[in-house]
Structure formats: structure tokens, C-alpha cells
Amino acid sequence: MPAVDLGTVWIVVAICALGGLLIGSFLNVVAYRIPAGISLSRPPSACPECRTRIKPYDNVPVVSWLVLRARCRSCGTRISARYPLVEAGTAVFFAAIALLAILGSRHLDDPRSVVAGLLALSSFLYLAAITVALALIDIDTHKLPNRIVLPAYVVSAVLLVAASIVSGQFDSLLRAAMAMAALALVYFIMAFAYPGGMGLGDAKLAGVIGIYLGWVGWGALVVGALSAFLLGGLYAVILLILRKANRKSGIPFGPWMLAGAWLGIGIGNIAFAGYLSIFGLTGA
């Protein structure tokens, strides 16, 4: 791997962080308007209490919330801390993905590989964006809207197919297609076998997650898929212990599917290879 110019690295990371900050502001709108069936473009953003339209200078991510001291300029209604937290969190999320993508690149001296890497990075940043939106919506409403999940199949396919065409390597793409079909099938079976515990929205999301985990590797798929159940199960146990839920309570599983997916993307291949090495085996 060629030496990486640190200046270039931090420029790319900073650009992704700034993009994440701006997109995070939009994701707040998405999380509120899509479940409510409201257009994302109209009407313009306004205070939910006094209905005064929010001025552009009062809509700067994080900064405006701090300047206004978490209150509407017109009526003084308190503005939830969730807004700047989502904006800042998305910025950090995007920056971390960009940094990991650059550090994990092996052919930075090959222009075709760089272009392919940027296409793949764009796809994973898109996954990060819908991860934030879907997690917020599922927590609020226990639903995973088709308006977000279904287009993800198209966007991920276009970007990852383009990355494969540019690089000339199609093994990751084939693995992604197989993982998509396998994970979606497993979730659809669970949804029909136990409809009270798993929904069709989870099954549809599983296919999207399978695309990305499969693209990264088989180890990522195994770790990502299992982690969803481990994290979700641990959360359910904690709720039971704290008496915040009972055995019949439903919990949003989408956030744990997505958390498990990112765990698989980040360390899945390494963790799975380490597990196999315990038994004297080697990972593919």
C-alpha cells in the first residue's frame, strides 16, 4: 500500500464530515415528515408551535441551536436537543466511514481503484444516512417506511455495480447479491413464522443490509447478522430487568439490525477470521 498523504486524508474526512452535518439536518426533516405523510419539500420548515417559517440563518446545523439557546426566535418554544445531536452525530458517522475507507484502501496509486473506492464510499455514506433516518423513525413509530428502504436497493445497486465495473472486479458484487437474497429470505421466513416478533419491514431492510455485508465479506455477513440478534436480545433483557417492558412488549428491531450491520462492516471479517483461527481454520 502506498504512503497516504495525511493532508489529503483530512481534507476528504473534513468534506465528508461537513456533508454529514448538512445531511443530518435533512435527516431530522425526513424522520419527522415521512411517518407523518408530509412532503419533504413543502411546506418550508417552520416552528411547530407558532408556525413561523424558519429563516435560513436560523437553520444552520448545530450552530443555530446553540446561538438561539435551544429556543424558537419568534415564540421561545424549546427546541429539542435531538436536532443538533442528529446533525453532529451524522457528521461524526460520515467522517469515521471516510477515514476507515481510506485506511482500508490498498491501491491508492491506481486511478481506477480510487474512482471505484469513491463510488463504494458514496454507497456506504448513503447507508449511513438511511441508518440514522430509519433508526429514528423505528424508535418513534416502530415502522421502517418503504419510501426509504426500497429505494436503497436501487441506490446501492447502481453505486456498487458502477464500482465493480470501474475496478473490473466482480467477486464482491456477486457476494453482495447472494448475501442480499440469503438474509432477506431468512427474515421473510421469520416474519411469516412469527409475525408478532418480526415484521415485513425488517425483512425488506434485511436485504439491503445483506448487500453491504456481502460486499465487505462473508465474515462481515456472519458477524453482522448475528450481532443484530445479540444486541437486540441484550436490549430486551435490560428492559425486562428494569421493568420497562414485559415478555409481550414489542421493541423496534430495525436499529439493532443496523447496529449489527455496522459492527459487521467495521470488524466482521477480522472477528470471524480470528474465530476460525481458534480452530486452526482460515477465513476466505
Short mmCIF file of C-alpha atoms in Angstrom, two decimals:
data_model
loop_
_atom_site.label_atom_id
_atom_site.label_comp_id
_atom_site.label_asym_id
_atom_site.label_seq_id
_atom_site.Cartn_x
_atom_site.Cartn_y
_atom_site.Cartn_z
CA MET A 1 0.00 0.00 0.00
CA PRO A 2 1.44 3.43 -0.96
CA ALA A 3 2.05 6.10 1.63
CA VAL A 4 -1.07 8.12 2.33
CA ASP A 5 -0.78 11.91 2.32
CA LEU A 6 -2.22 12.94 5.66
CA GLY A 7 -3.27 16.32 4.36
CA THR A 8 -5.40 14.72 1.66
CA VAL A 9 -6.85 12.28 4.17
CA TRP A 10 -8.02 15.02 6.49
CA ILE A 11 -9.43 17.08 3.62
CA VAL A 12 -11.55 14.13 2.49
CA VAL A 13 -12.61 13.38 6.06
CA ALA A 14 -13.49 17.05 6.67
CA ILE A 15 -15.56 17.21 3.46
CA CYS A 16 -17.46 14.07 4.49
CA ALA A 17 -17.99 15.48 7.98
CA LEU A 18 -19.37 18.73 6.56
CA GLY A 19 -21.61 16.76 4.22
CA GLY A 20 -22.78 14.67 7.18
CA LEU A 21 -23.60 17.82 9.13
CA LEU A 22 -25.79 19.14 6.31
CA ILE A 23 -27.38 15.77 5.60
CA GLY A 24 -28.02 15.28 9.31
CA SER A 25 -30.12 18.43 9.27
CA PHE A 26 -32.15 16.99 6.40
CA LEU A 27 -32.49 13.65 8.18
CA ASN A 28 -34.27 15.41 11.03
CA VAL A 29 -36.84 16.53 8.46
CA VAL A 30 -37.05 13.03 6.98
CA ALA A 31 -37.58 11.40 10.38
CA TYR A 32 -40.47 13.75 11.15
CA ARG A 33 -42.18 14.14 7.78
CA ILE A 34 -42.12 10.68 6.22
CA PRO A 35 -44.02 8.93 9.05
CA ALA A 36 -46.49 11.85 9.03
CA GLY A 37 -47.01 11.55 5.28
CA ILE A 38 -45.81 15.11 4.66
CA SER A 39 -43.85 16.17 1.58
CA LEU A 40 -40.12 16.58 2.16
CA SER A 41 -40.06 19.81 0.15
CA ARG A 42 -43.30 21.57 1.10
CA PRO A 43 -44.22 23.35 3.25
CA PRO A 44 -40.93 25.02 4.29
CA SER A 45 -39.63 24.28 7.77
CA ALA A 46 -41.47 26.16 10.49
CA CYS A 47 -41.80 26.22 14.26
CA PRO A 48 -44.34 23.54 15.22
CA GLU A 49 -45.78 25.84 17.90
CA CYS A 50 -46.17 29.29 16.32
CA ARG A 51 -45.83 28.11 12.66
CA THR A 52 -43.33 30.90 11.89
CA ARG A 53 -41.16 29.95 8.95
CA ILE A 54 -37.57 29.23 9.97
CA LYS A 55 -35.13 31.66 8.38
CA PRO A 56 -32.02 30.28 6.62
CA TYR A 57 -29.72 31.86 9.23
CA ASP A 58 -31.69 30.06 11.95
CA ASN A 59 -31.32 26.74 10.17
CA VAL A 60 -27.55 26.30 10.29
CA PRO A 61 -26.80 22.81 11.68
CA VAL A 62 -25.82 22.78 15.39
CA VAL A 63 -24.72 26.46 15.34
CA SER A 64 -28.24 27.92 15.15
CA TRP A 65 -29.44 25.73 18.02
CA LEU A 66 -26.58 26.99 20.18
CA VAL A 67 -27.00 30.63 19.16
CA LEU A 68 -30.75 30.52 19.81
CA ARG A 69 -30.13 28.71 23.11
CA ALA A 70 -32.44 25.90 22.06
CA ARG A 71 -35.47 28.14 21.61
CA CYS A 72 -37.57 29.42 18.72
CA ARG A 73 -36.63 33.00 17.84
CA SER A 74 -40.30 34.00 17.46
CA CYS A 75 -42.17 32.35 20.32
CA GLY A 76 -39.47 30.99 22.61
CA THR A 77 -40.63 27.38 22.36
CA ARG A 78 -37.86 25.00 23.38
CA ILE A 79 -36.16 23.14 20.52
CA SER A 80 -35.29 19.51 21.26
CA ALA A 81 -31.61 18.62 21.67
CA ARG A 82 -32.28 15.73 19.31
CA TYR A 83 -31.84 18.06 16.33
CA PRO A 84 -28.21 19.09 16.93
CA LEU A 85 -27.35 15.61 18.22
CA VAL A 86 -28.55 14.04 14.96
CA GLU A 87 -26.65 16.64 12.93
CA ALA A 88 -23.40 16.27 14.87
CA GLY A 89 -23.76 12.51 15.11
CA THR A 90 -24.22 12.17 11.35
CA ALA A 91 -21.13 14.32 10.77
CA VAL A 92 -19.03 12.07 13.03
CA PHE A 93 -20.55 8.98 11.40
CA PHE A 94 -19.63 10.18 7.89
CA ALA A 95 -16.13 11.20 8.96
CA ALA A 96 -15.47 7.81 10.59
CA ILE A 97 -16.63 5.93 7.49
CA ALA A 98 -14.42 8.06 5.23
CA LEU A 99 -11.40 7.56 7.48
CA LEU A 100 -11.89 3.79 7.67
CA ALA A 101 -12.38 3.60 3.89
CA ILE A 102 -9.14 5.45 3.21
CA LEU A 103 -7.11 3.48 5.76
CA GLY A 104 -8.50 0.24 4.33
CA SER A 105 -7.65 1.09 0.72
CA ARG A 106 -4.89 -0.94 -0.90
CA HIS A 107 -4.45 0.67 -4.31
CA LEU A 108 -4.38 4.41 -3.80
CA ASP A 109 -1.84 4.75 -6.62
CA ASP A 110 -4.28 3.30 -9.19
CA PRO A 111 -6.76 5.89 -10.58
CA ARG A 112 -9.36 3.22 -11.42
CA SER A 113 -9.22 1.85 -7.91
CA VAL A 114 -9.54 5.34 -6.46
CA VAL A 115 -12.67 6.03 -8.55
CA ALA A 116 -14.13 2.64 -7.63
CA GLY A 117 -13.35 3.34 -3.98
CA LEU A 118 -15.12 6.70 -4.11
CA LEU A 119 -18.20 5.07 -5.63
CA ALA A 120 -18.22 2.42 -2.91
CA LEU A 121 -17.65 5.10 -0.26
CA SER A 122 -20.63 7.06 -1.60
CA SER A 123 -22.75 3.95 -1.27
CA PHE A 124 -21.72 3.36 2.33
CA LEU A 125 -22.30 7.01 3.20
CA TYR A 126 -25.79 6.60 1.77
CA LEU A 127 -26.26 3.57 4.04
CA ALA A 128 -25.12 5.71 6.97
CA ALA A 129 -27.71 8.36 6.11
CA ILE A 130 -30.62 5.94 5.90
CA THR A 131 -29.34 4.21 9.04
CA VAL A 132 -29.88 7.43 11.00
CA ALA A 133 -33.28 8.10 9.43
CA LEU A 134 -34.59 4.55 9.82
CA ALA A 135 -33.34 4.21 13.39
CA LEU A 136 -35.09 7.43 14.41
CA ILE A 137 -38.32 6.50 12.65
CA ASP A 138 -38.39 2.95 14.00
CA ILE A 139 -37.80 4.19 17.54
CA ASP A 140 -40.61 6.74 17.17
CA THR A 141 -43.17 4.67 15.26
CA HIS A 142 -41.98 1.02 15.18
CA LYS A 143 -42.08 1.22 11.37
CA LEU A 144 -39.50 1.05 8.57
CA PRO A 145 -41.03 3.05 5.69
CA ASN A 146 -40.89 1.65 2.16
CA ARG A 147 -40.14 5.18 0.96
CA ILE A 148 -36.67 4.82 2.48
CA VAL A 149 -35.99 1.07 2.38
CA LEU A 150 -36.99 0.21 -1.19
CA PRO A 151 -35.03 2.99 -2.97
CA ALA A 152 -31.96 1.77 -1.05
CA TYR A 153 -31.90 -1.34 -3.25
CA VAL A 154 -31.63 0.82 -6.36
CA VAL A 155 -29.09 3.29 -4.98
CA SER A 156 -26.81 0.60 -3.55
CA ALA A 157 -27.03 -1.46 -6.75
CA VAL A 158 -26.20 1.48 -9.03
CA LEU A 159 -23.21 2.64 -6.98
CA LEU A 160 -21.75 -0.80 -6.22
CA VAL A 161 -22.26 -2.10 -9.76
CA ALA A 162 -20.53 1.04 -11.04
CA ALA A 163 -17.66 0.45 -8.58
CA SER A 164 -17.28 -3.12 -9.84
CA ILE A 165 -17.33 -2.05 -13.49
CA VAL A 166 -14.67 0.61 -12.90
CA SER A 167 -12.40 -1.71 -10.92
CA GLY A 168 -13.07 -4.75 -13.11
CA GLN A 169 -13.61 -6.89 -10.01
CA PHE A 170 -16.99 -8.55 -9.63
CA ASP A 171 -16.44 -11.01 -6.78
CA SER A 172 -17.70 -8.53 -4.16
CA LEU A 173 -20.77 -7.78 -6.26
CA LEU A 174 -21.66 -11.46 -6.64
CA ARG A 175 -21.20 -11.98 -2.92
CA ALA A 176 -23.42 -8.95 -2.21
CA ALA A 177 -26.21 -10.37 -4.40
CA MET A 178 -26.03 -13.76 -2.70
CA ALA A 179 -26.00 -12.22 0.78
CA MET A 180 -28.96 -9.99 -0.08
CA ALA A 181 -31.06 -12.97 -1.16
CA ALA A 182 -29.99 -15.14 1.77
CA LEU A 183 -30.54 -12.58 4.54
CA ALA A 184 -33.86 -11.36 3.10
CA LEU A 185 -35.10 -14.96 2.82
CA VAL A 186 -34.20 -15.72 6.43
CA TYR A 187 -36.04 -12.64 7.68
CA PHE A 188 -39.09 -13.25 5.49
CA ILE A 189 -39.33 -16.78 6.87
CA MET A 190 -39.11 -15.44 10.43
CA ALA A 191 -41.69 -12.73 9.66
CA PHE A 192 -44.22 -15.30 8.44
CA ALA A 193 -43.37 -17.85 11.13
CA TYR A 194 -43.52 -15.35 13.99
CA PRO A 195 -45.39 -12.22 12.80
CA GLY A 196 -45.64 -10.82 16.32
CA GLY A 197 -41.87 -10.62 16.69
CA MET A 198 -40.68 -9.75 13.20
CA GLY A 199 -42.25 -7.52 10.57
CA LEU A 200 -42.08 -7.36 6.79
CA GLY A 201 -40.28 -4.03 7.14
CA ASP A 202 -37.46 -5.85 8.93
CA ALA A 203 -37.34 -8.43 6.13
CA LYS A 204 -37.13 -5.74 3.45
CA LEU A 205 -34.37 -3.96 5.35
CA ALA A 206 -32.51 -7.26 5.76
CA GLY A 207 -32.00 -7.45 2.00
CA VAL A 208 -30.40 -4.00 1.95
CA ILE A 209 -28.16 -4.89 4.87
CA GLY A 210 -27.22 -8.13 3.14
CA ILE A 211 -25.97 -6.19 0.10
CA TYR A 212 -23.47 -4.21 2.15
CA LEU A 213 -22.37 -7.02 4.43
CA GLY A 214 -21.89 -9.31 1.45
CA TRP A 215 -19.88 -6.65 -0.36
CA VAL A 216 -17.50 -6.44 2.60
CA GLY A 217 -17.14 -10.22 3.03
CA TRP A 218 -18.64 -13.45 4.33
CA GLY A 219 -17.20 -12.81 7.78
CA ALA A 220 -18.91 -9.43 7.84
CA LEU A 221 -22.21 -11.10 6.90
CA VAL A 222 -22.00 -13.69 9.69
CA VAL A 223 -20.95 -11.21 12.37
CA GLY A 224 -23.37 -8.51 11.22
CA ALA A 225 -26.36 -10.85 11.04
CA LEU A 226 -25.73 -12.46 14.42
CA SER A 227 -24.89 -9.18 16.14
CA ALA A 228 -28.36 -7.84 15.38
CA PHE A 229 -29.94 -10.58 17.47
CA LEU A 230 -27.33 -10.36 20.22
CA LEU A 231 -27.71 -6.59 20.57
CA GLY A 232 -31.50 -6.68 20.28
CA GLY A 233 -31.73 -9.53 22.77
CA LEU A 234 -29.46 -7.75 25.25
CA TYR A 235 -31.59 -4.61 24.96
CA ALA A 236 -34.77 -6.63 25.58
CA VAL A 237 -33.25 -8.29 28.65
CA ILE A 238 -32.23 -4.90 30.07
CA LEU A 239 -35.77 -3.58 29.57
CA LEU A 240 -37.18 -6.63 31.35
CA ILE A 241 -34.77 -6.24 34.26
CA LEU A 242 -35.64 -2.54 34.58
CA ARG A 243 -39.34 -3.43 34.21
CA LYS A 244 -39.68 -1.08 31.26
CA ALA A 245 -41.24 -3.88 29.21
CA ASN A 246 -42.76 -7.33 29.61
CA ARG A 247 -42.50 -10.53 27.59
CA LYS A 248 -45.27 -9.40 25.25
CA SER A 249 -43.86 -5.93 24.59
CA GLY A 250 -42.67 -5.16 21.09
CA ILE A 251 -39.34 -3.43 20.57
CA PRO A 252 -38.08 -1.75 17.39
CA PHE A 253 -35.63 -4.22 15.85
CA GLY A 254 -34.51 -2.07 12.92
CA PRO A 255 -31.96 -0.07 14.94
CA TRP A 256 -30.35 -3.28 16.16
CA MET A 257 -30.24 -4.73 12.64
CA LEU A 258 -28.47 -1.59 11.50
CA ALA A 259 -26.14 -1.51 14.52
CA GLY A 260 -25.23 -5.14 13.89
CA ALA A 261 -24.64 -4.36 10.22
CA TRP A 262 -22.16 -1.60 11.01
CA LEU A 263 -20.43 -3.85 13.53
CA GLY A 264 -20.08 -6.44 10.78
CA ILE A 265 -18.85 -3.84 8.29
CA GLY A 266 -16.30 -2.49 10.73
CA ILE A 267 -14.80 -5.59 12.33
CA GLY A 268 -16.74 -8.56 10.91
CA ASN A 269 -14.06 -10.04 8.67
CA ILE A 270 -11.34 -9.64 11.31
CA ALA A 271 -13.51 -11.07 14.10
CA PHE A 272 -14.65 -14.03 12.00
CA ALA A 273 -11.11 -14.80 10.87
CA GLY A 274 -9.97 -14.69 14.50
CA TYR A 275 -12.76 -17.06 15.49
CA LEU A 276 -11.81 -19.53 12.76
CA SER A 277 -8.14 -19.36 13.74
CA ILE A 278 -9.03 -20.68 17.19
CA PHE A 279 -9.95 -23.96 15.50
CA GLY A 280 -6.98 -23.91 13.15
CA LEU A 281 -9.07 -22.80 10.20
CA THR A 282 -8.62 -19.85 7.87
CA GLY A 283 -11.30 -17.39 6.65
CA ALA A 284 -11.96 -16.76 2.97
#
